[in-house]
mmCIF file of C-alpha atoms and ligand atoms in Angstrom:
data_model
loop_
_atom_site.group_PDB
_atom_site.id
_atom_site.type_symbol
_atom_site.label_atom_id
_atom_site.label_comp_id
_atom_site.label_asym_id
_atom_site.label_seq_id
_atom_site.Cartn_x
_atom_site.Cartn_y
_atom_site.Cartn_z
ATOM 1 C CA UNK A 3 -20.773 27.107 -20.924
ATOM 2 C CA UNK A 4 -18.643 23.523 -20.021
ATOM 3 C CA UNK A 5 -20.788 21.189 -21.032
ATOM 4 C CA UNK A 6 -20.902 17.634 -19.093
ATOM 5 C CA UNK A 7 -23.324 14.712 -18.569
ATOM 6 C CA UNK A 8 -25.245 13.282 -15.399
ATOM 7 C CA UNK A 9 -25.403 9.376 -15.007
ATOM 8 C CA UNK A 10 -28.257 8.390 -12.945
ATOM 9 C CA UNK A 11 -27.365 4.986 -11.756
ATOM 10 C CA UNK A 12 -30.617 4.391 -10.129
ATOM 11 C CA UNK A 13 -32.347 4.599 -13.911
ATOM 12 C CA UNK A 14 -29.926 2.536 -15.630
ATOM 13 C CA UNK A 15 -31.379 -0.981 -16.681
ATOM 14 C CA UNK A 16 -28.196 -2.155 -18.022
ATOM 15 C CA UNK A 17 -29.234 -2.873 -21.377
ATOM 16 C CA UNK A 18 -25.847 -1.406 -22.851
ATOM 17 C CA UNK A 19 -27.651 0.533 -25.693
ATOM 18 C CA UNK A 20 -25.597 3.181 -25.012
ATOM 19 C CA UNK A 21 -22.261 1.090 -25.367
ATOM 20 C CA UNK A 22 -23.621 -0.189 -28.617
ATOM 21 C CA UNK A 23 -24.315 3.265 -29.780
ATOM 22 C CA UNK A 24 -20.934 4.345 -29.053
ATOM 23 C CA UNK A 25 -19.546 1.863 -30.930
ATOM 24 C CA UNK A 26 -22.053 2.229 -33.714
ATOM 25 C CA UNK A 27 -20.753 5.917 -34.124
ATOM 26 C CA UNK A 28 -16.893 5.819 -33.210
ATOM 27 C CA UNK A 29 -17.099 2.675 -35.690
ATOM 28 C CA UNK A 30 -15.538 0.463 -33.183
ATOM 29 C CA UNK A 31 -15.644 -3.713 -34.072
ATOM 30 C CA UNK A 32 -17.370 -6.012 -31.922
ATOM 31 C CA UNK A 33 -15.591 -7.595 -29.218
ATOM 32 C CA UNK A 34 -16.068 -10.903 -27.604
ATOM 33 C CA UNK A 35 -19.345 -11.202 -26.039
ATOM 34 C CA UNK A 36 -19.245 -13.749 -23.226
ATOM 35 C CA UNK A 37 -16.622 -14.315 -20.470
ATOM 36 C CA UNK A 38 -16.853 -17.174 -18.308
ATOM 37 C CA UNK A 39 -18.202 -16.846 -14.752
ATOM 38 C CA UNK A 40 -18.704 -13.151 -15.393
ATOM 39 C CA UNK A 41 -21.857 -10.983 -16.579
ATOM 40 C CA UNK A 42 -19.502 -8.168 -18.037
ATOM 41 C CA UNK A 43 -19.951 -7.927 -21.500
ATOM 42 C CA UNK A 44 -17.183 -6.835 -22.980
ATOM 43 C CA UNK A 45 -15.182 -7.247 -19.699
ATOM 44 C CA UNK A 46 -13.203 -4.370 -19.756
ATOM 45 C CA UNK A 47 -12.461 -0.739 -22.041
ATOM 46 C CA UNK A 48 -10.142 -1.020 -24.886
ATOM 47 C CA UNK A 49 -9.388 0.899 -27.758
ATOM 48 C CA UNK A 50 -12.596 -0.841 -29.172
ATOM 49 C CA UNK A 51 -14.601 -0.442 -26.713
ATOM 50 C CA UNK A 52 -14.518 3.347 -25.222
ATOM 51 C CA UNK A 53 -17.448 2.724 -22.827
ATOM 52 C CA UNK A 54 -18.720 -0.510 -20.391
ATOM 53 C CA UNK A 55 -21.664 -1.131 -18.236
ATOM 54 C CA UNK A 56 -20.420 -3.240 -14.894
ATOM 55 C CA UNK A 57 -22.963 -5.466 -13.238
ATOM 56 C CA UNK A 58 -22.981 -5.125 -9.464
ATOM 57 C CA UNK A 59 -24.835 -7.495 -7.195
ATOM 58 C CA UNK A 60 -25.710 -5.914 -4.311
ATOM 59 C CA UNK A 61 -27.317 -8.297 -1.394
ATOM 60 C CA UNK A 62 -28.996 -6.626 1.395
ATOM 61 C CA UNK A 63 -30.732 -7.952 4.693
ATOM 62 C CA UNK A 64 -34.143 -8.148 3.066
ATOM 63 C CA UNK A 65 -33.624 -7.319 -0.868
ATOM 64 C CA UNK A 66 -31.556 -8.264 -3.442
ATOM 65 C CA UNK A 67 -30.553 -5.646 -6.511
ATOM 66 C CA UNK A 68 -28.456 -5.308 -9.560
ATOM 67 C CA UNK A 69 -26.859 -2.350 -9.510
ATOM 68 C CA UNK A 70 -25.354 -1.181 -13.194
ATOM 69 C CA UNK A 71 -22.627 1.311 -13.848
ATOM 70 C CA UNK A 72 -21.692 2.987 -17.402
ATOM 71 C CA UNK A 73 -17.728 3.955 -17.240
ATOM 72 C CA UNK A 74 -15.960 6.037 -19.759
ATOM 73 C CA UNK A 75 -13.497 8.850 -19.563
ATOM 74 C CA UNK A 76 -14.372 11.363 -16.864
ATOM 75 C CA UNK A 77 -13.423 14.798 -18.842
ATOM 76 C CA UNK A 78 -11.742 15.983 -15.895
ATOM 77 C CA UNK A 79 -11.859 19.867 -15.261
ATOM 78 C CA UNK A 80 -7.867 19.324 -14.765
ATOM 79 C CA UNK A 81 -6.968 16.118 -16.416
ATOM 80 C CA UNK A 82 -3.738 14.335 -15.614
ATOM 81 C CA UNK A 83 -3.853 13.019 -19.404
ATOM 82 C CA UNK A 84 -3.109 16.370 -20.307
ATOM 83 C CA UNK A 85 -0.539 17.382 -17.908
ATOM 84 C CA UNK A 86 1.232 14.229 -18.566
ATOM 85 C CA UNK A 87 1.211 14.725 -22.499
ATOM 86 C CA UNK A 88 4.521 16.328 -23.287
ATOM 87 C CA UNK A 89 3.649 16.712 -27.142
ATOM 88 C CA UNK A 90 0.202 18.324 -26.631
ATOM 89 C CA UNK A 91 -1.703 15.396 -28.220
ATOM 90 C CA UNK A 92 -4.364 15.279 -25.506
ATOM 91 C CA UNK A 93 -6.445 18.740 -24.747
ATOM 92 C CA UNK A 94 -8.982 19.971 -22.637
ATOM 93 C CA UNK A 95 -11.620 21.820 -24.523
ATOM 94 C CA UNK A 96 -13.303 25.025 -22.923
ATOM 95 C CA UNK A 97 -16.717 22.939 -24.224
ATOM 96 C CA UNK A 98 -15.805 20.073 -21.815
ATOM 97 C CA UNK A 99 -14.378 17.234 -24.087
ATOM 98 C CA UNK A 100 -10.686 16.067 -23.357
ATOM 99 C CA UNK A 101 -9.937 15.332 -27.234
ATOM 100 C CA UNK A 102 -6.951 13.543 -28.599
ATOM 101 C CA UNK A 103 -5.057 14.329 -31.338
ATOM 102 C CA UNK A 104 -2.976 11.144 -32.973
ATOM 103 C CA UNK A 105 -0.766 13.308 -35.270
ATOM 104 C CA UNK A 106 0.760 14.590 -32.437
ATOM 105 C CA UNK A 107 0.971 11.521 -30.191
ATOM 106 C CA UNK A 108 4.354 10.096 -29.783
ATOM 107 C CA UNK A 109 3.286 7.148 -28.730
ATOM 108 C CA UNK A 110 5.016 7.208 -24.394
ATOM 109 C CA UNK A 111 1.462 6.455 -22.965
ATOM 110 C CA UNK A 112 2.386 8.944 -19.686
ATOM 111 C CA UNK A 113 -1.393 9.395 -20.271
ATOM 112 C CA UNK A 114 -2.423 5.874 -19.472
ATOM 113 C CA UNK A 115 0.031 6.061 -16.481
ATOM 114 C CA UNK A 116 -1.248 9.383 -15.203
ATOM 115 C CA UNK A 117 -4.889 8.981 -15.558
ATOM 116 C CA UNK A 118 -6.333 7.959 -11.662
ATOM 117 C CA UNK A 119 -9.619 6.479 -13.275
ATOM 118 C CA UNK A 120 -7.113 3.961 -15.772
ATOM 119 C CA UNK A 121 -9.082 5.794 -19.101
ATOM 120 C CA UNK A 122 -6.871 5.714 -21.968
ATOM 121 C CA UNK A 123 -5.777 2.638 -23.930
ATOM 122 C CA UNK A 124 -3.663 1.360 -26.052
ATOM 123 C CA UNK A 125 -4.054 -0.473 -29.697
ATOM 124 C CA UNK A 126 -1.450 -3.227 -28.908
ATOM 125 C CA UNK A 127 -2.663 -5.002 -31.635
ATOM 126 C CA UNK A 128 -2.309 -2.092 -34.433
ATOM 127 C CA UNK A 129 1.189 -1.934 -36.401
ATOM 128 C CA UNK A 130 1.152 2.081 -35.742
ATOM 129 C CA UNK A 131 -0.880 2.112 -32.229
ATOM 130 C CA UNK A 132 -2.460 5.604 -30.747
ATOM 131 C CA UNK A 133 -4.470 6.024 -27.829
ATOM 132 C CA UNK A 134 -7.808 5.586 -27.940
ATOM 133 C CA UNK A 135 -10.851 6.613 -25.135
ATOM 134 C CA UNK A 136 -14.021 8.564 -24.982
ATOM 135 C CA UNK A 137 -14.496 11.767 -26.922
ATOM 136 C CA UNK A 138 -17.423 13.061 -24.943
ATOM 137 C CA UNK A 139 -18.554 12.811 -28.888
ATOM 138 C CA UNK A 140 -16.723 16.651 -29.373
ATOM 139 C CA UNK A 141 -17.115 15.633 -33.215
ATOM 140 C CA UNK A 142 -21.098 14.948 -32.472
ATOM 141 C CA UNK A 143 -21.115 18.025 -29.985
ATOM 142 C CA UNK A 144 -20.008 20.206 -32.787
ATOM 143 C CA UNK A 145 -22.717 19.806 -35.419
ATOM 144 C CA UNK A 146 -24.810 20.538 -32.494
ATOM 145 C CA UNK A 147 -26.101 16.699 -31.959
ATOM 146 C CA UNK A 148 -26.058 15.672 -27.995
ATOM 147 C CA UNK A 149 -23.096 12.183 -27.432
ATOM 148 C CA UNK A 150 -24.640 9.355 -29.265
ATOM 149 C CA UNK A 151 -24.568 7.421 -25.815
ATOM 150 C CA UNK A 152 -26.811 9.853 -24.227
ATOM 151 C CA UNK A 153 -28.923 9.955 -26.975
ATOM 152 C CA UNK A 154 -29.648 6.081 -26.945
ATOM 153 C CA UNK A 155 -29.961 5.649 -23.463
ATOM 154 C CA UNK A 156 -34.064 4.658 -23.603
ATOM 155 C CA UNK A 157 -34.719 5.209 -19.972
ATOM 156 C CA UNK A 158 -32.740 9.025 -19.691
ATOM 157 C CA UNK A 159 -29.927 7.817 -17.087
ATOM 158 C CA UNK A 160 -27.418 9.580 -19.236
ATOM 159 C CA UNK A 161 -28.036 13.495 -19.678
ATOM 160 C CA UNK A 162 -26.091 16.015 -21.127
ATOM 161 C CA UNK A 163 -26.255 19.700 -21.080
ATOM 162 C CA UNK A 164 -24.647 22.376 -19.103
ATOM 163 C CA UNK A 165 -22.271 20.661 -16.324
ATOM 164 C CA UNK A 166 -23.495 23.431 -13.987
ATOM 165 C CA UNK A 167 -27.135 22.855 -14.771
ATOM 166 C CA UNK A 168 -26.761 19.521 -14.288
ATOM 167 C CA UNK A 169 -24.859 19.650 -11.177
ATOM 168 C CA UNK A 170 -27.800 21.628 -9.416
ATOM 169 C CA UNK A 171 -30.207 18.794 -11.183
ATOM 170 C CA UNK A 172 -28.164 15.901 -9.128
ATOM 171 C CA UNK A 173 -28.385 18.485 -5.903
ATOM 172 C CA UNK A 174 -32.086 18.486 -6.483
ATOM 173 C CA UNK A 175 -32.582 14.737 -7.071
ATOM 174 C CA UNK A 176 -30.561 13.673 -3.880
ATOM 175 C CA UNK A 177 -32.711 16.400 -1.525
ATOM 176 C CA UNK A 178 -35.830 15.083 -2.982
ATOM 177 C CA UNK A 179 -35.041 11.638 -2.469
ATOM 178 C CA UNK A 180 -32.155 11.343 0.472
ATOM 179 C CA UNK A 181 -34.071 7.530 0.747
ATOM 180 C CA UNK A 182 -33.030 6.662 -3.153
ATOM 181 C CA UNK A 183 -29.533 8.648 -3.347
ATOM 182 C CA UNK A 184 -26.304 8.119 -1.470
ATOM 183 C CA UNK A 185 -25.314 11.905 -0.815
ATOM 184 C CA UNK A 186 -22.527 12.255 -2.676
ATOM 185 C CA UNK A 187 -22.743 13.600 -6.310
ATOM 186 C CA UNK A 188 -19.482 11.417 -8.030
ATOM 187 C CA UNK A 189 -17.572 13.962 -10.135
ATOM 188 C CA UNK A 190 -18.352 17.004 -8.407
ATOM 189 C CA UNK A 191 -15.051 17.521 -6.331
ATOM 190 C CA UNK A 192 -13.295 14.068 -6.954
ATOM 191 C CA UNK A 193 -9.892 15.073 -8.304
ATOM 192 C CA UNK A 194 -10.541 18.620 -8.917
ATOM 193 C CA UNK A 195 -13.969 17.692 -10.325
ATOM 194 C CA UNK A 196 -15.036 15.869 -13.820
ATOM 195 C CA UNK A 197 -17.232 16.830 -16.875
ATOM 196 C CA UNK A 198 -19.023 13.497 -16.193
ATOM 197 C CA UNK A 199 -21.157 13.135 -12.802
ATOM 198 C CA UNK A 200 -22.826 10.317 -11.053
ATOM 199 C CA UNK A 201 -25.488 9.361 -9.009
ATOM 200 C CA UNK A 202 -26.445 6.151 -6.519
ATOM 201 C CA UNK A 203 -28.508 4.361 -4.397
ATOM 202 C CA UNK A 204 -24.884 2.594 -3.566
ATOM 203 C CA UNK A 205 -21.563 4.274 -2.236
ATOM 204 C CA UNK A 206 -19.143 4.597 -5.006
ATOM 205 C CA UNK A 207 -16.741 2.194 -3.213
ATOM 206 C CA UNK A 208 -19.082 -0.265 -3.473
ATOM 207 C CA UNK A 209 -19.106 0.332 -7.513
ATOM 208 C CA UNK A 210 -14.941 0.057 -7.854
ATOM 209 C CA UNK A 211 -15.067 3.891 -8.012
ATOM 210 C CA UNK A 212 -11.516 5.188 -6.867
ATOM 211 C CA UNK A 213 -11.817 6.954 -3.834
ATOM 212 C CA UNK A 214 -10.001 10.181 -4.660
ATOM 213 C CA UNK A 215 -9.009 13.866 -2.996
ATOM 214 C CA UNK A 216 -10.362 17.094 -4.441
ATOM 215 C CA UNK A 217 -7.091 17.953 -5.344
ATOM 216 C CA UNK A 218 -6.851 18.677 -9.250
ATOM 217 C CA UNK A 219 -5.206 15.693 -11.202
ATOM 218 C CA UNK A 220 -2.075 17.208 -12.602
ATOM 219 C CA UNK A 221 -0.710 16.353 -9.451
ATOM 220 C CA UNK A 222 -0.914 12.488 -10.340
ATOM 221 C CA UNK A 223 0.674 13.357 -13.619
ATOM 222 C CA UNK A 224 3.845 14.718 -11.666
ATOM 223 C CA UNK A 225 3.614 11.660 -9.261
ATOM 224 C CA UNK A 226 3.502 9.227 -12.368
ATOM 225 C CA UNK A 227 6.289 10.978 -14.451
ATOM 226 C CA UNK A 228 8.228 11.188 -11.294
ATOM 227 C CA UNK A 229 8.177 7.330 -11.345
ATOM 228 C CA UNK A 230 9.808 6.893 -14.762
ATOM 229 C CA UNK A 231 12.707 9.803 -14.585
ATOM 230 C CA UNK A 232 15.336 8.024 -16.759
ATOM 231 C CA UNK A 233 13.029 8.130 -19.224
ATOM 232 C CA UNK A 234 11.489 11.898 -18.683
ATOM 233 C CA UNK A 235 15.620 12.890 -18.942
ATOM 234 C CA UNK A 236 15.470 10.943 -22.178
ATOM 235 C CA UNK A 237 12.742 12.250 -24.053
ATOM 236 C CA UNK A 238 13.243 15.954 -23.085
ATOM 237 C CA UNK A 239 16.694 15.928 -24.596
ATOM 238 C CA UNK A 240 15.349 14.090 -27.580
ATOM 239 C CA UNK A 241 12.365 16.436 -28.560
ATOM 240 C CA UNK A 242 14.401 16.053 -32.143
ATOM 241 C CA UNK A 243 13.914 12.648 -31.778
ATOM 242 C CA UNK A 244 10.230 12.743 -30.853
ATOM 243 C CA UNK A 245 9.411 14.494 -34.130
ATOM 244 C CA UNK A 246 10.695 12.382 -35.827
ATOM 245 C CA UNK A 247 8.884 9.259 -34.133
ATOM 246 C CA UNK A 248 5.638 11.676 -34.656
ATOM 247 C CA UNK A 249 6.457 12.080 -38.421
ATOM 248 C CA UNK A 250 7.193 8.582 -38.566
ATOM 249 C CA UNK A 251 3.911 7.414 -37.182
ATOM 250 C CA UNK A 252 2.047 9.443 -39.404
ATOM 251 C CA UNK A 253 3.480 8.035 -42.465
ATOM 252 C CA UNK A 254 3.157 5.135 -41.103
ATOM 253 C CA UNK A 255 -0.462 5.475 -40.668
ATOM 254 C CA UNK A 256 -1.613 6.819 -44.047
ATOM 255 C CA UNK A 257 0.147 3.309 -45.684
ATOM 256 C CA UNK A 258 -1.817 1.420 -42.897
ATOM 257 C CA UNK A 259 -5.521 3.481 -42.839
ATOM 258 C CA UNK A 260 -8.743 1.510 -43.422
ATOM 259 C CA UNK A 261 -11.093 4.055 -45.044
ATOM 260 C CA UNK A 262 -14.127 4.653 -42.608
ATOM 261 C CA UNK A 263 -17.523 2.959 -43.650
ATOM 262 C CA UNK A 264 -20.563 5.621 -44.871
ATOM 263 C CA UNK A 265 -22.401 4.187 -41.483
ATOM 264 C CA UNK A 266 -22.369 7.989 -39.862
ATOM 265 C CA UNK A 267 -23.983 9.764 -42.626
ATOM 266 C CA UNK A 268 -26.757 7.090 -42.161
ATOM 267 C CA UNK A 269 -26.986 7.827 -38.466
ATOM 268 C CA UNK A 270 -26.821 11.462 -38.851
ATOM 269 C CA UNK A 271 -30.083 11.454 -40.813
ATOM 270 C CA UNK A 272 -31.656 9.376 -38.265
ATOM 271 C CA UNK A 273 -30.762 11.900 -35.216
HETATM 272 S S1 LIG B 14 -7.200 11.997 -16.781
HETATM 273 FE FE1 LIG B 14 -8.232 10.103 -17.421
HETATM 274 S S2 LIG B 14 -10.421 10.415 -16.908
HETATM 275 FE FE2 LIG B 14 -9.407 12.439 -16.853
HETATM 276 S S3 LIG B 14 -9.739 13.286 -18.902
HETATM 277 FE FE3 LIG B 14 -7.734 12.237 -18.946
HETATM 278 S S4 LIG B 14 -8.212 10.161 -19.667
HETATM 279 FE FE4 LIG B 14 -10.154 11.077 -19.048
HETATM 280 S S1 LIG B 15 -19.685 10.306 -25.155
HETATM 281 FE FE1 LIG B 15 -19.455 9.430 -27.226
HETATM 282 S S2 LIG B 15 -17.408 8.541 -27.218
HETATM 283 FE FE2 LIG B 15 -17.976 8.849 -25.049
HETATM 284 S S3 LIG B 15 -18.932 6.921 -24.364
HETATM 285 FE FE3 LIG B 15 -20.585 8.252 -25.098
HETATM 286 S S4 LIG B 15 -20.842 7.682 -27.274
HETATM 287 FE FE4 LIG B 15 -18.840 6.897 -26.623
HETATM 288 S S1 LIG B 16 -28.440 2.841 -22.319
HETATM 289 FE FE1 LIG B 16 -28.990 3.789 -20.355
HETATM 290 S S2 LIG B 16 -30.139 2.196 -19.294
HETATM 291 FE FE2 LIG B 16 -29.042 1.162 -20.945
HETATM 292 S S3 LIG B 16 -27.108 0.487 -20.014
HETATM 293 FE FE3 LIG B 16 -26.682 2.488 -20.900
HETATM 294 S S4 LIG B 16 -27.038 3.940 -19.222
HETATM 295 FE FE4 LIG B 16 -27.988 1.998 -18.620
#
């Protein structure tokens, strides 16, 4: 069965354990830490940083409240990554995870234009750059450990299991408590639906949530393709070409590659 996760805004604290984690186990460097005037922490995703917590302030009549929100790829049940990927380097697993594979990437980023949640990035900075973004932890999900996000989480805002389990979980959260919830499970429908689903005492709106159609997302791939057709022509005469940029990359990478550090066998003991 797909498997998916459920993010309970109303139980996150915003303690970002669960961006730390992700970094711990992707082995992503630190990024800067404080940004003037704002509480985000690191400001935005990059290819370091897969995952963010936002900081809402939400003022009301009588009451004031923070209201936090963990981003990260949405899994889509259609994704427009995919669609958009002419090379097959992005791929939507039957388990759930949209996972990425670099030795295929040619390096267009039709993905980052495609995506309507703005998901992948880009390692600007990196003499051979790929696209980097949220795994839904496949590598984790396949030795049989739950995402190392969900797993640090210390008040159980993220869970993961079944996306259809969990979907009927959200249904019975937001008929229990219609005075806690906003009714409207995030993920469900939005875009053709997404592995990842929210809940919130606040409309999504409110949270910089795009407001989007149930239609599936392929159809923003065509849109976004459709806006750079000199270059579409281009590369589909050129598939030659693109192997060779693939091949090129590749060799490119293995004179470039920083061997990973031992920090996940230490981890994997610990889960
Ligand atoms: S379209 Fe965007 S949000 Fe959806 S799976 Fe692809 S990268 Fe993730
Ligand atoms: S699922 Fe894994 S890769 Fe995605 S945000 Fe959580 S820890 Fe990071
Ligand atoms: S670990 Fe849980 S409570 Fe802490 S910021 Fe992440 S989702 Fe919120």
């Amino acid at each position: 069965m797909a498997k998916g996760m459920l993010i309970d805004l109303t139980r996150c604290i915003g303690c970002r354990g669960c961006q730390a984690a992700c970094k711990q186990w992707n082995n992503l460097p630190a990024e800067m830490t404080y940004n003037w005037g704002s509480y985000e922490n690191p400001p935005r995703r990059s290819a370091r940083t897969w995952t963010t917590v936002t900081f809402h302030e939400m003022a009301e009549s009588d009451r004031f409240a923070w209201v936090f929100a963990k981003r990260q790829c949405m899994h889509c049940e259609e994704p427009a990554c995919t669609a958009a990927c002419i090379v097959g380097a992005l791929r939507k697993t039957s388990e759930g995870p949209v996972v990425y594979d670099d030795r295929r990437c040619m390096g267009c980023r039709y993905c980052m234009m495609a995506c309507p949640f703005g998901v992948p990035t880009f390692e600007w900075d990196k003499p051979v750059p790929y696209i980097r973004k949220c795994t839904l932890c496949a590598d984790r999900l396949a030795e049989g450990m739950d995402p190392a996000c969900a797993k640090a989480c210390p008040t159980g805002a993220i869970r993961f299991g079944d996306r259809e389990t969990l979907l009927e979980e959200a249904r019975a959260r937001v008929q229990a408590h219609p005075d806690k919830y906003v009714d409207h499970i995030y993920g469900e429908k939005e875009a053709g639906g997404t592995s990842i689903l929210y809940l919130s005492s606040v409309p999504f709106d409110k949270l910089g949530f795009p407001a989007l159609e149930p239609r599936p997302m392929p159809r923003y791939a065509e849109v976004a393709m459709a806006s750079v057709p000199p270059t579409i022509v281009v590369v589909s005469v050129a598939m030659g070409g693109i192997y060779w940029v693939i091949k090129r990359r590749e060799r490119m990478r293995e004179e470039t590659e920083v061997p990973q550090e031992p920090e996940r066998a230490r981890i994997r003991e610990e889960d």
